[in-house]
mmCIF file of C-alpha atoms in Angstrom:
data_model
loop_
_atom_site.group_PDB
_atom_site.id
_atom_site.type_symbol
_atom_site.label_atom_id
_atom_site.label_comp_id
_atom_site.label_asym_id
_atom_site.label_seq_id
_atom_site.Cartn_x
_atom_site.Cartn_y
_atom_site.Cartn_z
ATOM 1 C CA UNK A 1 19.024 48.694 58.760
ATOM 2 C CA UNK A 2 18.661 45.935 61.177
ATOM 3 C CA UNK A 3 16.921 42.698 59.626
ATOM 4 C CA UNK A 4 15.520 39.952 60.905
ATOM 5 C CA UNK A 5 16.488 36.503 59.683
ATOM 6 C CA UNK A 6 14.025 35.685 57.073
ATOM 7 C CA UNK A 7 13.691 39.525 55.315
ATOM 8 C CA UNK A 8 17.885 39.170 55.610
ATOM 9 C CA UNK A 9 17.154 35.305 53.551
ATOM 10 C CA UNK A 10 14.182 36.856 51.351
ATOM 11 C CA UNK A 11 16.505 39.973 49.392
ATOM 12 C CA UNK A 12 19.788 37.813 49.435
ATOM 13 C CA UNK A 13 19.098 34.612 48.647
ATOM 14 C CA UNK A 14 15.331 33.580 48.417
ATOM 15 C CA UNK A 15 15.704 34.651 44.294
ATOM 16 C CA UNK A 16 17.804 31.292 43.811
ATOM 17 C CA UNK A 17 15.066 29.039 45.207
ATOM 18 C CA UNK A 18 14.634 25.961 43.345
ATOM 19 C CA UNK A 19 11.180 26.462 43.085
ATOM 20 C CA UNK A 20 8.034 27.944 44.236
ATOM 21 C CA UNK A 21 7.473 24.271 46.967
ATOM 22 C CA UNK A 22 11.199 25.049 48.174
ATOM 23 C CA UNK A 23 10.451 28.909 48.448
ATOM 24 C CA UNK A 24 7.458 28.178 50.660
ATOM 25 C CA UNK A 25 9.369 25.634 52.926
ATOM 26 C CA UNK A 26 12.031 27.728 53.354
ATOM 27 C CA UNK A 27 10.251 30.534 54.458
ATOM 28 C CA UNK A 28 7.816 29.031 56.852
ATOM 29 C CA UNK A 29 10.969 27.445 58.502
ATOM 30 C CA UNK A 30 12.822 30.557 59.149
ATOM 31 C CA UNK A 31 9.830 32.671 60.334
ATOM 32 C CA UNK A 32 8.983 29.686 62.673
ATOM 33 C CA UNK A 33 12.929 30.171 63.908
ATOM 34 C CA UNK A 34 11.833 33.756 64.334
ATOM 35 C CA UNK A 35 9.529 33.151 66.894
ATOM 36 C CA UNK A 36 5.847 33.088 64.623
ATOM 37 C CA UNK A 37 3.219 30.482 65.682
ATOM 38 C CA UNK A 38 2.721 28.917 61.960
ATOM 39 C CA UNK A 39 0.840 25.935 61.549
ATOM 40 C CA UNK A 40 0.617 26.024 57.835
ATOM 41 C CA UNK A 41 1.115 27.953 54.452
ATOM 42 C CA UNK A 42 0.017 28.921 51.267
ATOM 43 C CA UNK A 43 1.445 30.487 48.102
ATOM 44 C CA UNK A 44 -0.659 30.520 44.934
ATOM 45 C CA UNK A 45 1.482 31.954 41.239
ATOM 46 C CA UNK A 46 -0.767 32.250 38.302
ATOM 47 C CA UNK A 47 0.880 30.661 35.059
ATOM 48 C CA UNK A 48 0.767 31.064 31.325
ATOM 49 C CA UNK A 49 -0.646 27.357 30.127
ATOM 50 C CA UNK A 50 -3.069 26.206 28.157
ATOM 51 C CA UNK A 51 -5.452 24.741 30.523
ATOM 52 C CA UNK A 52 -4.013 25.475 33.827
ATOM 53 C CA UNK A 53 -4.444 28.590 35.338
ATOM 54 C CA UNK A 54 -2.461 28.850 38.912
ATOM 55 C CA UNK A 55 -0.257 26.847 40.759
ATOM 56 C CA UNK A 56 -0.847 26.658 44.713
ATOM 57 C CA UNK A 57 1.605 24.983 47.282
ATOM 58 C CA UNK A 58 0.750 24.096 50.730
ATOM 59 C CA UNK A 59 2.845 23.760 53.535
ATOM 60 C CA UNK A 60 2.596 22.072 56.986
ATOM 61 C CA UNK A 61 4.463 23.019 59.426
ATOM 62 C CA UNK A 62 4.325 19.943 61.500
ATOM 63 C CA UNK A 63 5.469 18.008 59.021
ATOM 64 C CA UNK A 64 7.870 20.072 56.832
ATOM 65 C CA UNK A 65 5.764 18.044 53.977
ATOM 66 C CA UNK A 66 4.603 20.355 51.032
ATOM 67 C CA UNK A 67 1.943 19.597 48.352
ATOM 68 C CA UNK A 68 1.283 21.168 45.341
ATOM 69 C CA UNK A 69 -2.847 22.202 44.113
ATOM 70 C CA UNK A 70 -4.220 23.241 40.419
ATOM 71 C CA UNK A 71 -6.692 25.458 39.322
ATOM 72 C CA UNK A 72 -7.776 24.517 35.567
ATOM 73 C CA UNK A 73 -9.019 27.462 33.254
ATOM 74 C CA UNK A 74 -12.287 26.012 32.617
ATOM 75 C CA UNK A 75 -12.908 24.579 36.599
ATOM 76 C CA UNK A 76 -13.658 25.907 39.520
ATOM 77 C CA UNK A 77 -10.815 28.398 40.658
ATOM 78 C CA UNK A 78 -8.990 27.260 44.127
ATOM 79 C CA UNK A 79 -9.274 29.929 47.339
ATOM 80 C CA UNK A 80 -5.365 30.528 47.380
ATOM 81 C CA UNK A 81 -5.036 27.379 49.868
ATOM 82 C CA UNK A 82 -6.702 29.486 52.316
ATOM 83 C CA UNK A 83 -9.892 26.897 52.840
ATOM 84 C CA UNK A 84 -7.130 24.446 53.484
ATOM 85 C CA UNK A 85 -5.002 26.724 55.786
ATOM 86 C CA UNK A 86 -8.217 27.479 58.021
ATOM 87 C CA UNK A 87 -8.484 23.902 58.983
ATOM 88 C CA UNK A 88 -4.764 24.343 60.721
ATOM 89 C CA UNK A 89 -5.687 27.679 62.710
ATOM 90 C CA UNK A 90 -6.665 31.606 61.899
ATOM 91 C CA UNK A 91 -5.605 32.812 58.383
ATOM 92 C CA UNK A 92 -3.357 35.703 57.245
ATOM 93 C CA UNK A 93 -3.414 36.567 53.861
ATOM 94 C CA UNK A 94 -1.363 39.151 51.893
ATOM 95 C CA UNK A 95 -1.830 39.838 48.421
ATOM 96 C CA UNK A 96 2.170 40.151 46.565
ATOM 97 C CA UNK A 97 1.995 43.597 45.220
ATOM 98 C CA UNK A 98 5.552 45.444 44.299
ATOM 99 C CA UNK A 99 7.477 44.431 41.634
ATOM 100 C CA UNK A 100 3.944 43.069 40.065
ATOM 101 C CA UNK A 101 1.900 45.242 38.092
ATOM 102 C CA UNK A 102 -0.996 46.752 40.408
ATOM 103 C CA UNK A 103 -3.826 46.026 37.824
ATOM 104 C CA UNK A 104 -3.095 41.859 37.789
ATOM 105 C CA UNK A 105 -5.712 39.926 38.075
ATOM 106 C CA UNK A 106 -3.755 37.309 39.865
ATOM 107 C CA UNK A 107 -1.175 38.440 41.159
ATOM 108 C CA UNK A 108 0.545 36.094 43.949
ATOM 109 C CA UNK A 109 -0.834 35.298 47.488
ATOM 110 C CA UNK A 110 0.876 34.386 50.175
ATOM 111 C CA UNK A 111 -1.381 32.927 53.446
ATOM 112 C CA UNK A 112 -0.133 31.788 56.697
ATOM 113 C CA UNK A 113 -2.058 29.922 59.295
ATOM 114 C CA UNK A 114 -1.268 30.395 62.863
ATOM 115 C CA UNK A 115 -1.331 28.066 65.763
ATOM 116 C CA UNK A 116 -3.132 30.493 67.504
ATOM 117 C CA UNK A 117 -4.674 33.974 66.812
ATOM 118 C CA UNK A 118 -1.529 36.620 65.293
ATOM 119 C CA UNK A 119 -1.478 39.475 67.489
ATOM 120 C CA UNK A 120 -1.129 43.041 66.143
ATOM 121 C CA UNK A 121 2.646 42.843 66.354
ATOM 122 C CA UNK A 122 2.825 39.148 64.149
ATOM 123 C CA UNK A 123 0.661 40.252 61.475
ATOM 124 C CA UNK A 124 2.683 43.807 60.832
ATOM 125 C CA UNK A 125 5.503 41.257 60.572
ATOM 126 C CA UNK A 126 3.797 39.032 58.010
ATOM 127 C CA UNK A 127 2.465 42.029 56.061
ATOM 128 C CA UNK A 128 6.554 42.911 56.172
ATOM 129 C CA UNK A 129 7.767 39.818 54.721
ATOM 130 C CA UNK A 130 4.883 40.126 52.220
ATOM 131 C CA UNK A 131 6.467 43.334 50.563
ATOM 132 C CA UNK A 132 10.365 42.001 50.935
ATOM 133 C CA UNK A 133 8.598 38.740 49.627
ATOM 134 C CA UNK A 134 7.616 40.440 46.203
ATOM 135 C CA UNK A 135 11.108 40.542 44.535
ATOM 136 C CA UNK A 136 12.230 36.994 44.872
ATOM 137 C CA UNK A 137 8.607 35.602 43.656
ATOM 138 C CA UNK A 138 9.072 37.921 40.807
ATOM 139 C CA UNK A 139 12.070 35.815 39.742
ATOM 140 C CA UNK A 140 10.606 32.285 41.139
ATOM 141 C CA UNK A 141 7.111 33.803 38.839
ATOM 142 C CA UNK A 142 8.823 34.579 35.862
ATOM 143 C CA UNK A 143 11.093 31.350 35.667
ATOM 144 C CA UNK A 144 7.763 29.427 35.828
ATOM 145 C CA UNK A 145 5.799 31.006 33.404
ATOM 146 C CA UNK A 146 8.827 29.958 31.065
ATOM 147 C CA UNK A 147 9.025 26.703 31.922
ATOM 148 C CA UNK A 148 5.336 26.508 31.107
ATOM 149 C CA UNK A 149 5.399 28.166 27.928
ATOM 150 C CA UNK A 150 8.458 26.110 26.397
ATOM 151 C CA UNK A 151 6.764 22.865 27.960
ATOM 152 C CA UNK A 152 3.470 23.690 26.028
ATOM 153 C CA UNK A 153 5.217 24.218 22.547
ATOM 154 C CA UNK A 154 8.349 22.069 22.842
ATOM 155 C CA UNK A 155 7.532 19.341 25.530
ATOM 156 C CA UNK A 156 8.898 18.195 28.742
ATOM 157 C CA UNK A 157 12.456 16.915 27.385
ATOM 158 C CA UNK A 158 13.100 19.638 25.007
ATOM 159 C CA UNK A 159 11.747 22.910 27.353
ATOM 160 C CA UNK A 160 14.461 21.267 29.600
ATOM 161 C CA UNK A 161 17.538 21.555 27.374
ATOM 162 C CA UNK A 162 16.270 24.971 26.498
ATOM 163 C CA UNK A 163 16.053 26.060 29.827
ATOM 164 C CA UNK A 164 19.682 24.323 30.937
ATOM 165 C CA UNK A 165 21.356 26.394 27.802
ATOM 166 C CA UNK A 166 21.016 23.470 24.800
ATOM 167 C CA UNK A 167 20.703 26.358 22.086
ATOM 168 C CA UNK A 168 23.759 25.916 19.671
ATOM 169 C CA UNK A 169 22.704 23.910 16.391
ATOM 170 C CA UNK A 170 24.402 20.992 15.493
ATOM 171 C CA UNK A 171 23.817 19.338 19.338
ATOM 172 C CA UNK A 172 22.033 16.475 20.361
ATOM 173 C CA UNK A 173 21.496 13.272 22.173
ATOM 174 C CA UNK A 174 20.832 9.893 21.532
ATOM 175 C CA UNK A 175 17.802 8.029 23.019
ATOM 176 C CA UNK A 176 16.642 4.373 23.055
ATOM 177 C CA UNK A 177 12.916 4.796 23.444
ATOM 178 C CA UNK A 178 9.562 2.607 21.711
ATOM 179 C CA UNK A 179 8.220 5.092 19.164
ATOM 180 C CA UNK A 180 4.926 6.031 18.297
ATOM 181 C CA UNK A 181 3.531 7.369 15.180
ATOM 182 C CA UNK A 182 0.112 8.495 14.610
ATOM 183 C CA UNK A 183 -1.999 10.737 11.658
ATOM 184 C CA UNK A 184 -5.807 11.088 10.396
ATOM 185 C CA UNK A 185 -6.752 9.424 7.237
ATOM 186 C CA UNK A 186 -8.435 11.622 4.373
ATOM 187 C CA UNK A 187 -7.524 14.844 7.035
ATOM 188 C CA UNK A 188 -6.977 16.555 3.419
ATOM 189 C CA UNK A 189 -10.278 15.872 1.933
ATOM 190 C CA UNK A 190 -11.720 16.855 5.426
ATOM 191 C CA UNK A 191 -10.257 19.608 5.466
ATOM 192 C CA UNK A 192 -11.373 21.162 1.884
ATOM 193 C CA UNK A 193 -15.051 20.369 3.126
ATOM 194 C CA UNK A 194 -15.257 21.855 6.253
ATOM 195 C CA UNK A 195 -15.413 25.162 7.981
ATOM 196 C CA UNK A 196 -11.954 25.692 9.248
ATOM 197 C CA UNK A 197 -13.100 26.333 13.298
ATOM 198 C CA UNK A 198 -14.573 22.349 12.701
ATOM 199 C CA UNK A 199 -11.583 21.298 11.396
ATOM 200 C CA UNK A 200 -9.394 22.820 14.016
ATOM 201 C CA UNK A 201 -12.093 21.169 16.986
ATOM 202 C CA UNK A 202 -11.706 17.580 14.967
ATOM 203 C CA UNK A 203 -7.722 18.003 15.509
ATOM 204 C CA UNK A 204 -8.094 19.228 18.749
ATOM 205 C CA UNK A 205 -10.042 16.467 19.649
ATOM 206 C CA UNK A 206 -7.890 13.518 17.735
ATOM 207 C CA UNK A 207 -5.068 15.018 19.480
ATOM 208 C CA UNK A 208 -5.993 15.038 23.368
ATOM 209 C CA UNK A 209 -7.299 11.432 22.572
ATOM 210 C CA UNK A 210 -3.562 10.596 21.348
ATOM 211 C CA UNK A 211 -1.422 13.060 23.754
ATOM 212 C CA UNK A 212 -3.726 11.800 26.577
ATOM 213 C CA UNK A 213 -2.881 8.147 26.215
ATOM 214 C CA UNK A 214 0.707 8.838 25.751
ATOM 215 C CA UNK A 215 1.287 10.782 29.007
ATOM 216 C CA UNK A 216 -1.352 8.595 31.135
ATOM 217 C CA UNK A 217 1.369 5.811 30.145
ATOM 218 C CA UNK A 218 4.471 7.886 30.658
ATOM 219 C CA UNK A 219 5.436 8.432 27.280
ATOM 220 C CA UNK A 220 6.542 12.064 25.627
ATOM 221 C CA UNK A 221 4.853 13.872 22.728
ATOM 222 C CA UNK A 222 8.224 15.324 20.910
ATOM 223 C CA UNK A 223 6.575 16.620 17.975
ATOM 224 C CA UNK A 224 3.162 17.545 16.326
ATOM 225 C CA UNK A 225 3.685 17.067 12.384
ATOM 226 C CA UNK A 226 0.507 18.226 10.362
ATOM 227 C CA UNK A 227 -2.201 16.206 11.968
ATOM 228 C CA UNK A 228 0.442 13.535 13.019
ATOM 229 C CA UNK A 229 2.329 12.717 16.162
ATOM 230 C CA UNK A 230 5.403 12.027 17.355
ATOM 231 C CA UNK A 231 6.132 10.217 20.593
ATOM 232 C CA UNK A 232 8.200 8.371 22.662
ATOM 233 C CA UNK A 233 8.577 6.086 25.660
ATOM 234 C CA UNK A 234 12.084 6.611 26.431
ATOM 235 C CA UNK A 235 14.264 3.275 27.915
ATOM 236 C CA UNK A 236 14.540 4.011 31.823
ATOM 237 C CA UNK A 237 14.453 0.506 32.891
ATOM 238 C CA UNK A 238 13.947 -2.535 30.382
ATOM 239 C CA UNK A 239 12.661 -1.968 26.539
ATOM 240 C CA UNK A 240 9.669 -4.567 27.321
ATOM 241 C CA UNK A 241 8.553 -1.584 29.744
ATOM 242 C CA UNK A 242 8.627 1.085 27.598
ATOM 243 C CA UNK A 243 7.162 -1.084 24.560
ATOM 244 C CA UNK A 244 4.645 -2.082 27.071
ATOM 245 C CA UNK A 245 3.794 1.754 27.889
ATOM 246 C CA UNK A 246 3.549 2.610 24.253
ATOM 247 C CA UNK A 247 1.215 -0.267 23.438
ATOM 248 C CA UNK A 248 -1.209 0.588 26.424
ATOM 249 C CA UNK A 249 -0.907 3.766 25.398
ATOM 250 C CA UNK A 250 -2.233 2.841 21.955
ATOM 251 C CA UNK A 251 -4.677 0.482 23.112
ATOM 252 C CA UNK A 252 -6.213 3.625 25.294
ATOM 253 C CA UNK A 253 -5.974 6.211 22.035
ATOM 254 C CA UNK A 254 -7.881 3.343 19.851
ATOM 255 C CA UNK A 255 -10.161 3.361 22.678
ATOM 256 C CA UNK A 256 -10.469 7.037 22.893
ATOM 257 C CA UNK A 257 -11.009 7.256 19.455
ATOM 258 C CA UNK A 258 -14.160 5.006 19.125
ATOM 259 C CA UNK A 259 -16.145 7.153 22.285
ATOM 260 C CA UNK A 260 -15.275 9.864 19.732
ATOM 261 C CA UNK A 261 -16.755 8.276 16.829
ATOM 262 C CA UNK A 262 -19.547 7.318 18.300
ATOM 263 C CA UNK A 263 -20.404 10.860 19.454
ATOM 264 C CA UNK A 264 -19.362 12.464 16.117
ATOM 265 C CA UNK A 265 -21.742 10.197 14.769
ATOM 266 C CA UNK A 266 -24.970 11.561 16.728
ATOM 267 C CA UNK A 267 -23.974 14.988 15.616
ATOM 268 C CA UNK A 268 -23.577 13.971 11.701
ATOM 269 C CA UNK A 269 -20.076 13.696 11.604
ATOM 270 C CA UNK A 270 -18.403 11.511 9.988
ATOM 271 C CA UNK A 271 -15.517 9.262 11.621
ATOM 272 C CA UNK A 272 -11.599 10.331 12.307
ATOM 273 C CA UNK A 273 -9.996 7.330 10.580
ATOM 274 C CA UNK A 274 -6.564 7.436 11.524
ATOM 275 C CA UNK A 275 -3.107 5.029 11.521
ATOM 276 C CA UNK A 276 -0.499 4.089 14.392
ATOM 277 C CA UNK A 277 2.700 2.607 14.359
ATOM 278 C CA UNK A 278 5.072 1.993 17.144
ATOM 279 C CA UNK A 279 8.289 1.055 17.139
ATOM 280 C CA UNK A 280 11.736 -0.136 18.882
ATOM 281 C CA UNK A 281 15.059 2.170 18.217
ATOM 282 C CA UNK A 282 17.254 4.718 19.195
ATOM 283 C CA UNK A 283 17.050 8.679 18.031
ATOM 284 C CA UNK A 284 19.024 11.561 17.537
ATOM 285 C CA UNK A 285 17.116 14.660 19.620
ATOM 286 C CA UNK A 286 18.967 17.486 19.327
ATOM 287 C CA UNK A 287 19.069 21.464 17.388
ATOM 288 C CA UNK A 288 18.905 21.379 13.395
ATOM 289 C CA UNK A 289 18.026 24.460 11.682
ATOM 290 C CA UNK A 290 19.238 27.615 10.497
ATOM 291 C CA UNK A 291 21.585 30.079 12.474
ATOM 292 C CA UNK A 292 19.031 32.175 14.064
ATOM 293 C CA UNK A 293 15.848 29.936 13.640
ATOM 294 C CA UNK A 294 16.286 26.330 15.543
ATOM 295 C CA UNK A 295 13.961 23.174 15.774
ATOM 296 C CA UNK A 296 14.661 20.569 17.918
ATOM 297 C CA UNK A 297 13.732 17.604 16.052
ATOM 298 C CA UNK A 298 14.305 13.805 16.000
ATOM 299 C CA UNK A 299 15.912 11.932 13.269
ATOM 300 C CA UNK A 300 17.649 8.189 12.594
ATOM 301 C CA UNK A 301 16.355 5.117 11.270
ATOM 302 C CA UNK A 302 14.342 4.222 13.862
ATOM 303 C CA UNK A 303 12.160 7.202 13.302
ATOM 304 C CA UNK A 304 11.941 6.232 9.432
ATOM 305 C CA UNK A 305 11.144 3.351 9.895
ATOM 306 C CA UNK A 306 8.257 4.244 12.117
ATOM 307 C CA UNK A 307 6.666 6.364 9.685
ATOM 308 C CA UNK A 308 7.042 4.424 6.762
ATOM 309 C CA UNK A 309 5.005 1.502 8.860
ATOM 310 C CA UNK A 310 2.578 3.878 9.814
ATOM 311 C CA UNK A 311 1.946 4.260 6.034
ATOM 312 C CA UNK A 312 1.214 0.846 5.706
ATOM 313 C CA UNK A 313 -1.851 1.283 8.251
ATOM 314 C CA UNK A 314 -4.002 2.009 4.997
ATOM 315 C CA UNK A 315 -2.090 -0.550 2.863
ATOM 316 C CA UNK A 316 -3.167 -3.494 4.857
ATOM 317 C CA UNK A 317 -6.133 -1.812 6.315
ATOM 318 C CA UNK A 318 -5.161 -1.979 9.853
ATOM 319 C CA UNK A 319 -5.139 1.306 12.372
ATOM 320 C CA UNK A 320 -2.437 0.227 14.700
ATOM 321 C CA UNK A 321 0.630 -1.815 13.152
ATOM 322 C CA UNK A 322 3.825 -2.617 15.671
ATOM 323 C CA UNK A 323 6.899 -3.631 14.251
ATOM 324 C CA UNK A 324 8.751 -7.017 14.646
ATOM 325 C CA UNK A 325 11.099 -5.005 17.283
ATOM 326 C CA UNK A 326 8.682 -4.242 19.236
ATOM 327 C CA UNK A 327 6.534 -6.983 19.121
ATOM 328 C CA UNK A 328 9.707 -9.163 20.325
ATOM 329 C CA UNK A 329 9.761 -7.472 23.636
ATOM 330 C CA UNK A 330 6.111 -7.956 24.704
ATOM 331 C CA UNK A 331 6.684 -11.649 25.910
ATOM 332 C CA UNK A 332 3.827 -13.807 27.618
ATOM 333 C CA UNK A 333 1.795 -14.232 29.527
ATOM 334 C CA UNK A 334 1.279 -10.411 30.076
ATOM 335 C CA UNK A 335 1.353 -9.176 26.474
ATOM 336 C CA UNK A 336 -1.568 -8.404 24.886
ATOM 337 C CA UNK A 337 -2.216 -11.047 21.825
ATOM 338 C CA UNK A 338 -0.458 -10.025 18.789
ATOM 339 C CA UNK A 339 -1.737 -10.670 15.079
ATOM 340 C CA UNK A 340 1.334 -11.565 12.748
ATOM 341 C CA UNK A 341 0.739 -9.975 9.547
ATOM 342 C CA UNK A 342 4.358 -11.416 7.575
ATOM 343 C CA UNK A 343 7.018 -9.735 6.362
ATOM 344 C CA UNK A 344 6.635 -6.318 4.323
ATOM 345 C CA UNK A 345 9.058 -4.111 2.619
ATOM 346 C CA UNK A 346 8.819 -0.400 3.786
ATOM 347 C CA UNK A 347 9.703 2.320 1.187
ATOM 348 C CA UNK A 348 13.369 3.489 2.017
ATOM 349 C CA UNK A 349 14.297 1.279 4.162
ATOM 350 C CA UNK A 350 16.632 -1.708 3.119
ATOM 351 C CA UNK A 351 15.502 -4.635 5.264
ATOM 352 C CA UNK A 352 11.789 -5.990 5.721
ATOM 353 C CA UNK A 353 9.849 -5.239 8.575
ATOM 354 C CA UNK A 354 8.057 -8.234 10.599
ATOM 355 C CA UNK A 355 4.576 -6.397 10.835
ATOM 356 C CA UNK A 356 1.916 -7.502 13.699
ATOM 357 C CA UNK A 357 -1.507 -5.736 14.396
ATOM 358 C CA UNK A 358 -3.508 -5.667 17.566
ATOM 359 C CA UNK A 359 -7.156 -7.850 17.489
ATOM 360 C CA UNK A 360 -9.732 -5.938 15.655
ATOM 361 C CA UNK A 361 -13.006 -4.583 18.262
#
């Protein structure tokens, strides 16, 4: 059988795309090569994720430049790029149906916008390229649901070294990253005196205010511990950056917090008391477990030492406490102004700790 160009690209080698953006790119440029008047395209893959429901890339031909669109689960749901493709030219849009069960509700879509009108013969070609299309977004679709999946349960960092083969036990890396520790106070007591769908909506809530902070500030949530959290703000560039991160990050969770308070309060709920710590160290990430059941977890001093200071939260009565090590890096006159607090021993771990608090509000 004779092929043109791009059906010849699409069953030998579109499968290995990089990703759904490159896919896109790629394709518009070759049927552009094949004589089509494109202006613009769309492709639009539903994914498996907690609160977003598809993924839509647009492409501009002029440019080569492609952007990338979400549609959240509880928002308004995008038109497949195709109110954005109709501002380039006439629309074509074609529905991905082979290799993707008939009865999905959102199944992929792939729109083109022409420079001019497509005649009868252009759009038979486009509905072509549609069907040879199907197989290689089956692949491109099914690699990006996983990477969604592991990023919702595992995180960024670890989905990654799950998805590049990191699976044997025993491996690991080390990382120099401010830490942050954070948990609910009396979340026991809470617990035992509440219906359980409340108690999971008052974690729920304590933990978007805490996640949120830490990834509007670039940091990582590595692990959810009870009604604790892990995080990190790895060292990229200097540690006073990444301490800085973490501490804006706590600054905007303490924040957080109090809005939540206050509304709790109007519906007769009590407050979320709660502690945070943040610290200055390096980590051990890596696979610890049993044979056929693995965790990725982080472990060292450093991350000891963070949660025996968050401990100390209720001991001094403070809700944020930073150690000495980080509290070193945050010079003036940018820092925020620290509280000393002295010297305290930690349970478990040999030295002191220099303890300082942020201001009270």
């Amino acid at each position: 059988m004779d092929l043109s160009a791009p059906l010849a690209w699409l069953i030998d080698e579109a499968g290995g795309s990089a990703g759904a953006d490159r896919f896109l790119a790629e394709l518009g440029q070759r049927l552009q090569a094949d004589g089509l008047p494109l202006a613009g395209g769309a492709l639009t893959l539903a994914v498996p994720h907690p609160i977003i429901s598809r993924r839509t890339w647009l492409w501009r031909a002029e440019t080569g430049a492609v952007i990338e669109a979400l549609s959240f689960v509880d928002g308004p749901q995008s038109e497949d790029g195709r109110d954005w493709l109709a501002e380039l030219g006439p629309v074509q849009t074609n529905a991905i149906g082979a290799a993707f069960h008939a009865s999905a509700p959102d199944r992929p879509v792939l729109s083109w916008a022409g420079s001019r009108p497509f005649d009868a013969v252009e759009v038979e070609k486009l509905h072509r390229i549609a069907r040879f299309a199907a197989a290689p977004l089956a692949a491109l679709a099914a690699r990006a649901a996983l990477t969604a999946l592991l990023e919702a349960y595992l995180g960024r960092r670890s989905a990654a070294r799950v998805q590049a083969g990191a699976l044997r036990r025993g491996t690991g890396e080390t990382i120099r990253a401010a830490l942050l520790y954070a948990d609910l106070r009396g979340f026991t007591a809470l617990s035992e005196a509440t219906e359980p769908a409340a108690v999971i909506a008052a974690l729920d809530a304590w933990f978007d205010r805490v996640t949120g902070a830490v990834h509007a500030f670039g940091g990582e949530v590595l692990k959810f511990i009870g009604d604790g959290v892990l995080a990190i703000f790895p060292v990229t560039g200097t540690s006073a950056e990444a301490c800085t991160a973490a501490l804006e990050s706590i600054v905007a969770a303490r924040a957080g917090m109090a809005h939540l308070d206050a509304a709790r309060r109007t519906q007769g709920l009590p407050p979320l008391a709660f502690g945070a710590a943040l610290h200055l160290g390096e980590i051990l990430w890596g696979n610890i477990g049993a044979a056929d059941r693995l965790d990725f977890t982080a472990i060292g001093p450093a991350v000891n030492l963070v949660s025996r200071l968050e401990g100390l939260c209720r001991t001094l009565g403070r809700s944020v406490l930073i150690s000495g090590a980080v509290a070193s890096e945050l010079t003036a006159p940018s820092r925020r102004p620290l509280v000393p607090l002295g010297e305290h021993a930690l349970r478990g771990i040999a030295t002191p700790c220099a303890v300082f608090t942020l201001p009270e509000v």
